PDB file of C-alpha atoms in Angstrom:
ATOM      1  CA  ALA A   1      -6.277  23.972   0.878  1.00 64.00           C
ATOM      2  CA  ASP A   2      -5.992  21.090   3.431  1.00 79.00           C
ATOM      3  CA  SER A   3      -2.483  20.244   2.338  1.00 85.00           C
ATOM      4  CA  TRP A   4      -1.614  23.904   2.533  1.00 82.00           C
ATOM      5  CA  LEU A   5      -2.889  24.148   6.125  1.00 82.00           C
ATOM      6  CA  GLN A   6      -1.022  20.900   7.046  1.00 87.00           C
ATOM      7  CA  LEU A   7       2.128  22.292   5.666  1.00 83.00           C
ATOM      8  CA  LEU A   8       1.676  25.563   7.653  1.00 85.00           C
ATOM      9  CA  HIS A   9       0.975  23.402  10.746  1.00 83.00           C
ATOM     10  CA  THR A  10       4.217  21.540  10.193  1.00 86.00           C
ATOM     11  CA  PHE A  11       6.322  24.406   9.981  1.00 82.00           C
ATOM     12  CA  ARG A  12       4.411  26.548  12.576  1.00 80.00           C
ATOM     13  CA  ARG A  13       7.438  26.818  14.891  1.00 82.00           C
ATOM     14  CA  ALA A  14       9.885  27.827  12.072  1.00 84.00           C
ATOM     15  CA  PRO A  15      11.249  31.260  12.274  1.00 86.00           C
ATOM     16  CA  LEU A  16      10.226  31.906   8.677  1.00 88.00           C
ATOM     17  CA  THR A  17      10.986  35.436   7.491  1.00 93.00           C
ATOM     18  CA  ASN A  18      10.788  35.071   3.663  1.00 93.00           C
ATOM     19  CA  VAL A  19       8.852  32.861   1.211  1.00 92.00           C
ATOM     20  CA  ASN A  20       8.822  32.387  -2.499  1.00 93.00           C
ATOM     21  CA  PHE A  21       5.843  30.910  -4.402  1.00 90.00           C
ATOM     22  CA  ALA A  22       5.287  30.509  -8.088  1.00 87.00           C
ATOM     23  CA  PRO A  23       2.862  30.171  -9.649  1.00 87.00           C
ATOM     24  CA  ILE A  24       0.207  31.338  -7.221  1.00 88.00           C
ATOM     25  CA  ASP A  25      -2.967  30.975  -9.133  1.00 85.00           C
ATOM     26  CA  THR A  26      -4.226  28.085  -6.961  1.00 84.00           C
ATOM     27  CA  ILE A  27      -3.600  29.839  -3.715  1.00 88.00           C
ATOM     28  CA  THR A  28      -6.891  31.338  -2.329  1.00 87.00           C
ATOM     29  CA  PRO A  29      -7.204  34.364  -0.012  1.00 86.00           C
ATOM     30  CA  VAL A  30      -7.945  32.064   3.001  1.00 86.00           C
ATOM     31  CA  MET A  31      -4.739  30.224   2.479  1.00 89.00           C
ATOM     32  CA  TRP A  32      -2.675  33.507   2.160  1.00 90.00           C
ATOM     33  CA  ARG A  33      -4.340  34.766   5.435  1.00 87.00           C
ATOM     34  CA  ALA A  34      -3.374  31.599   7.184  1.00 88.00           C
ATOM     35  CA  LEU A  35       0.241  32.030   5.975  1.00 90.00           C
ATOM     36  CA  PHE A  36       0.385  35.577   7.079  1.00 89.00           C
ATOM     37  CA  HIS A  37      -1.307  34.765  10.426  1.00 85.00           C
ATOM     38  CA  ARG A  38       1.044  31.807  11.001  1.00 86.00           C
ATOM     39  CA  PHE A  39       4.189  33.575  10.213  1.00 88.00           C
ATOM     40  CA  PRO A  40       3.993  37.232  11.310  1.00 86.00           C
ATOM     41  CA  MET A  41       7.686  37.666  11.078  1.00 90.00           C
ATOM     42  CA  LEU A  42       7.568  37.443   7.168  1.00 93.00           C
ATOM     43  CA  ASP A  43       9.775  40.525   6.011  1.00 96.00           C
ATOM     44  CA  ALA A  44      10.160  39.363   2.249  1.00 97.00           C
ATOM     45  CA  ILE A  45       7.751  37.734  -0.048  1.00 96.00           C
ATOM     46  CA  GLU A  46       8.313  36.760  -3.663  1.00 96.00           C
ATOM     47  CA  VAL A  47       5.356  35.604  -5.846  1.00 95.00           C
ATOM     48  CA  GLY A  48       5.172  34.751  -9.449  1.00 91.00           C
ATOM     49  CA  ALA A  49       2.882  33.721 -12.275  1.00 87.00           C
ATOM     50  CA  SER A  50       3.814  31.666 -15.371  1.00 71.00           C
ATOM     51  CA  HIS A  51       4.517  33.162 -18.754  1.00 59.00           C
ATOM     52  CA  SER A  52       2.640  30.372 -20.390  1.00 53.00           C
ATOM     53  CA  GLN A  53      -0.587  31.742 -18.706  1.00 52.00           C
ATOM     54  CA  TYR A  54      -0.768  34.896 -20.731  1.00 53.00           C
ATOM     55  CA  GLU A  55      -2.854  33.678 -23.432  1.00 54.00           C
ATOM     56  CA  THR A  56      -5.793  34.489 -21.217  1.00 54.00           C
ATOM     57  CA  GLU A  57      -6.500  37.241 -18.759  1.00 58.00           C
ATOM     58  CA  PRO A  58      -8.506  35.483 -15.857  1.00 57.00           C
ATOM     59  CA  GLU A  59     -10.471  37.535 -13.437  1.00 60.00           C
ATOM     60  CA  ASP A  60      -7.920  36.958 -10.587  1.00 65.00           C
ATOM     61  CA  MET A  61      -4.992  37.786 -12.920  1.00 76.00           C
ATOM     62  CA  HIS A  62      -3.240  34.495 -12.198  1.00 80.00           C
ATOM     63  CA  GLY A  63      -3.498  34.793  -8.356  1.00 85.00           C
ATOM     64  CA  ALA A  64      -2.287  38.298  -8.053  1.00 89.00           C
ATOM     65  CA  ILE A  65      -5.659  39.733  -6.997  1.00 88.00           C
ATOM     66  CA  PRO A  66      -6.359  37.114  -4.206  1.00 89.00           C
ATOM     67  CA  PHE A  67      -2.733  37.527  -2.980  1.00 92.00           C
ATOM     68  CA  LEU A  68      -2.759  41.275  -2.883  1.00 91.00           C
ATOM     69  CA  GLN A  69      -6.455  41.322  -1.264  1.00 88.00           C
ATOM     70  CA  ALA A  70      -5.207  39.226   1.532  1.00 89.00           C
ATOM     71  CA  LEU A  71      -1.960  41.119   1.946  1.00 87.00           C
ATOM     72  CA  TYR A  72      -3.622  44.610   2.423  1.00 79.00           C
ATOM     73  CA  GLU A  73      -6.409  43.466   4.652  1.00 77.00           C
ATOM     74  CA  LEU A  74      -6.648  44.770   8.181  1.00 67.00           C
ATOM     75  CA  SER A  75      -7.647  42.679  11.044  1.00 62.00           C
ATOM     76  CA  PRO A  76     -11.305  42.953  12.205  1.00 57.00           C
ATOM     77  CA  ASP A  77     -10.336  45.511  14.760  1.00 59.00           C
ATOM     78  CA  GLY A  78      -8.552  47.666  12.003  1.00 61.00           C
ATOM     79  CA  ARG A  79      -5.301  47.781  13.907  1.00 68.00           C
ATOM     80  CA  ASN A  80      -3.212  44.939  12.550  1.00 78.00           C
ATOM     81  CA  LEU A  81      -2.069  44.418   8.891  1.00 84.00           C
ATOM     82  CA  SER A  82      -1.346  41.001   7.361  1.00 87.00           C
ATOM     83  CA  ALA A  83       2.324  40.341   7.440  1.00 90.00           C
ATOM     84  CA  PRO A  84       3.108  43.293   9.604  1.00 89.00           C
ATOM     85  CA  ASN A  85       6.928  43.027   9.311  1.00 93.00           C
ATOM     86  CA  LEU A  86       6.842  43.004   5.427  1.00 95.00           C
ATOM     87  CA  GLN A  87       9.479  45.107   3.925  1.00 96.00           C
ATOM     88  CA  CYS A  88      10.133  43.696   0.585  1.00 98.00           C
ATOM     89  CA  LEU A  89       7.653  42.391  -1.945  1.00 97.00           C
ATOM     90  CA  THR A  90       8.595  41.130  -5.367  1.00 97.00           C
ATOM     91  CA  MET A  91       6.176  40.083  -7.940  1.00 95.00           C
ATOM     92  CA  LYS A  92       7.287  38.337 -11.105  1.00 93.00           C
ATOM     93  CA  ASP A  93       5.666  37.535 -14.421  1.00 88.00           C
ATOM     94  CA  PHE A  94       2.116  38.790 -13.793  1.00 87.00           C
ATOM     95  CA  PRO A  95      -0.003  40.672 -16.311  1.00 86.00           C
ATOM     96  CA  VAL A  96      -0.655  44.269 -15.106  1.00 89.00           C
ATOM     97  CA  ASN A  97      -4.049  45.939 -15.694  1.00 90.00           C
ATOM     98  CA  ALA A  98      -5.463  49.056 -14.160  1.00 93.00           C
ATOM     99  CA  ASP A  99      -7.022  46.806 -11.379  1.00 92.00           C
ATOM    100  CA  ILE A 100      -3.589  45.517 -10.344  1.00 92.00           C
ATOM    101  CA  VAL A 101      -2.153  49.022 -10.354  1.00 95.00           C
ATOM    102  CA  ALA A 102      -5.028  50.166  -8.151  1.00 95.00           C
ATOM    103  CA  ARG A 103      -4.524  47.346  -5.752  1.00 93.00           C
ATOM    104  CA  LEU A 104      -0.768  47.827  -5.490  1.00 96.00           C
ATOM    105  CA  ARG A 105      -1.273  51.566  -4.763  1.00 96.00           C
ATOM    106  CA  TRP A 106      -3.880  50.755  -2.112  1.00 92.00           C
ATOM    107  CA  LEU A 107      -1.374  48.138  -0.547  1.00 93.00           C
ATOM    108  CA  VAL A 108       1.448  50.881  -0.498  1.00 95.00           C
ATOM    109  CA  GLN A 109      -0.881  53.491   0.952  1.00 92.00           C
ATOM    110  CA  THR A 110      -2.488  51.191   3.586  1.00 88.00           C
ATOM    111  CA  ARG A 111       0.798  50.044   4.913  1.00 91.00           C
ATOM    112  CA  LYS A 112       2.289  53.549   5.013  1.00 92.00           C
ATOM    113  CA  ALA A 113      -0.749  54.787   6.727  1.00 89.00           C
ATOM    114  CA  ALA A 114      -0.493  52.099   9.320  1.00 86.00           C
ATOM    115  CA  GLY A 115       3.093  52.886  10.009  1.00 90.00           C
ATOM    116  CA  LYS A 116       4.251  49.653   8.355  1.00 90.00           C
ATOM    117  CA  PRO A 117       5.483  50.893   4.887  1.00 94.00           C
ATOM    118  CA  LEU A 118       6.998  48.590   2.289  1.00 95.00           C
ATOM    119  CA  LYS A 119      10.645  49.543   1.855  1.00 97.00           C
ATOM    120  CA  ARG A 120      10.973  47.874  -1.536  1.00 98.00           C
ATOM    121  CA  LEU A 121       8.459  46.794  -4.144  1.00 97.00           C
ATOM    122  CA  THR A 122       9.954  44.930  -7.276  1.00 97.00           C
ATOM    123  CA  LEU A 123       7.987  44.285 -10.401  1.00 95.00           C
ATOM    124  CA  ASP A 124      10.034  41.834 -12.580  1.00 93.00           C
ATOM    125  CA  ASP A 125       9.052  40.687 -16.072  1.00 89.00           C
ATOM    126  CA  MET A 126       5.662  42.187 -15.705  1.00 89.00           C
ATOM    127  CA  VAL A 127       3.337  42.256 -18.847  1.00 85.00           C
ATOM    128  CA  PHE A 128       1.746  45.631 -18.818  1.00 88.00           C
ATOM    129  CA  LEU A 129      -1.610  45.635 -20.552  1.00 88.00           C
ATOM    130  CA  ASP A 130      -4.123  48.183 -22.028  1.00 87.00           C
ATOM    131  CA  GLY A 131      -1.359  50.745 -22.699  1.00 92.00           C
ATOM    132  CA  ILE A 132      -0.079  50.933 -19.260  1.00 93.00           C
ATOM    133  CA  LYS A 133       3.748  51.864 -19.073  1.00 95.00           C
ATOM    134  CA  SER A 134       5.910  50.653 -16.405  1.00 94.00           C
ATOM    135  CA  ASP A 135       7.364  54.095 -15.686  1.00 95.00           C
ATOM    136  CA  THR A 136       3.920  55.482 -15.157  1.00 96.00           C
ATOM    137  CA  VAL A 137       3.069  52.735 -12.686  1.00 96.00           C
ATOM    138  CA  VAL A 138       6.281  53.373 -10.759  1.00 96.00           C
ATOM    139  CA  ALA A 139       5.687  57.153 -10.551  1.00 97.00           C
ATOM    140  CA  TYR A 140       2.043  56.406  -9.432  1.00 97.00           C
ATOM    141  CA  LEU A 141       3.126  54.124  -6.756  1.00 97.00           C
ATOM    142  CA  LYS A 142       5.928  56.332  -5.536  1.00 96.00           C
ATOM    143  CA  GLU A 143       3.419  59.221  -5.334  1.00 96.00           C
ATOM    144  CA  ALA A 144       1.695  57.112  -2.678  1.00 96.00           C
ATOM    145  CA  ASP A 145       4.963  56.705  -0.774  1.00 96.00           C
ATOM    146  CA  PRO A 146       7.990  58.685  -1.925  1.00 96.00           C
ATOM    147  CA  ASP A 147      10.274  56.432   0.304  1.00 96.00           C
ATOM    148  CA  LEU A 148       9.378  53.267  -1.633  1.00 97.00           C
ATOM    149  CA  VAL A 149      12.244  51.850  -3.467  1.00 97.00           C
ATOM    150  CA  MET A 150      11.300  50.290  -6.711  1.00 94.00           C
TER     151      MET A 150
END
């Protein structure tokens, strides 16, 4: 975490608008919040897991849960979203269970309700678990925001 914070400090004046991280299983919610706070102009984020990790299904789903949790948090006053300018989110190579689907829907709903909706959500090479179907997930998320492009 210290090297992460040092890296963020080093680039603090960079006009960063998009980032790509993979795998993300070692990035904590505190680290994500620091990134979102330091670079509020982020409009595109791409995160990924590693296919080699699919032998197990850890509690945090290879970093997806801490990432989503940090992304949909509101500020203590309830008025500001993390990454307020985020428009495009791409997630690659993650296993998807009912918890991930619920968190994605909460993210879509929270951002729409705050007037900062995602414009595009891309789920690439996801491994759907427990009989979950990708077209069902897409329909469920678009129900939360019909304007969302997937």
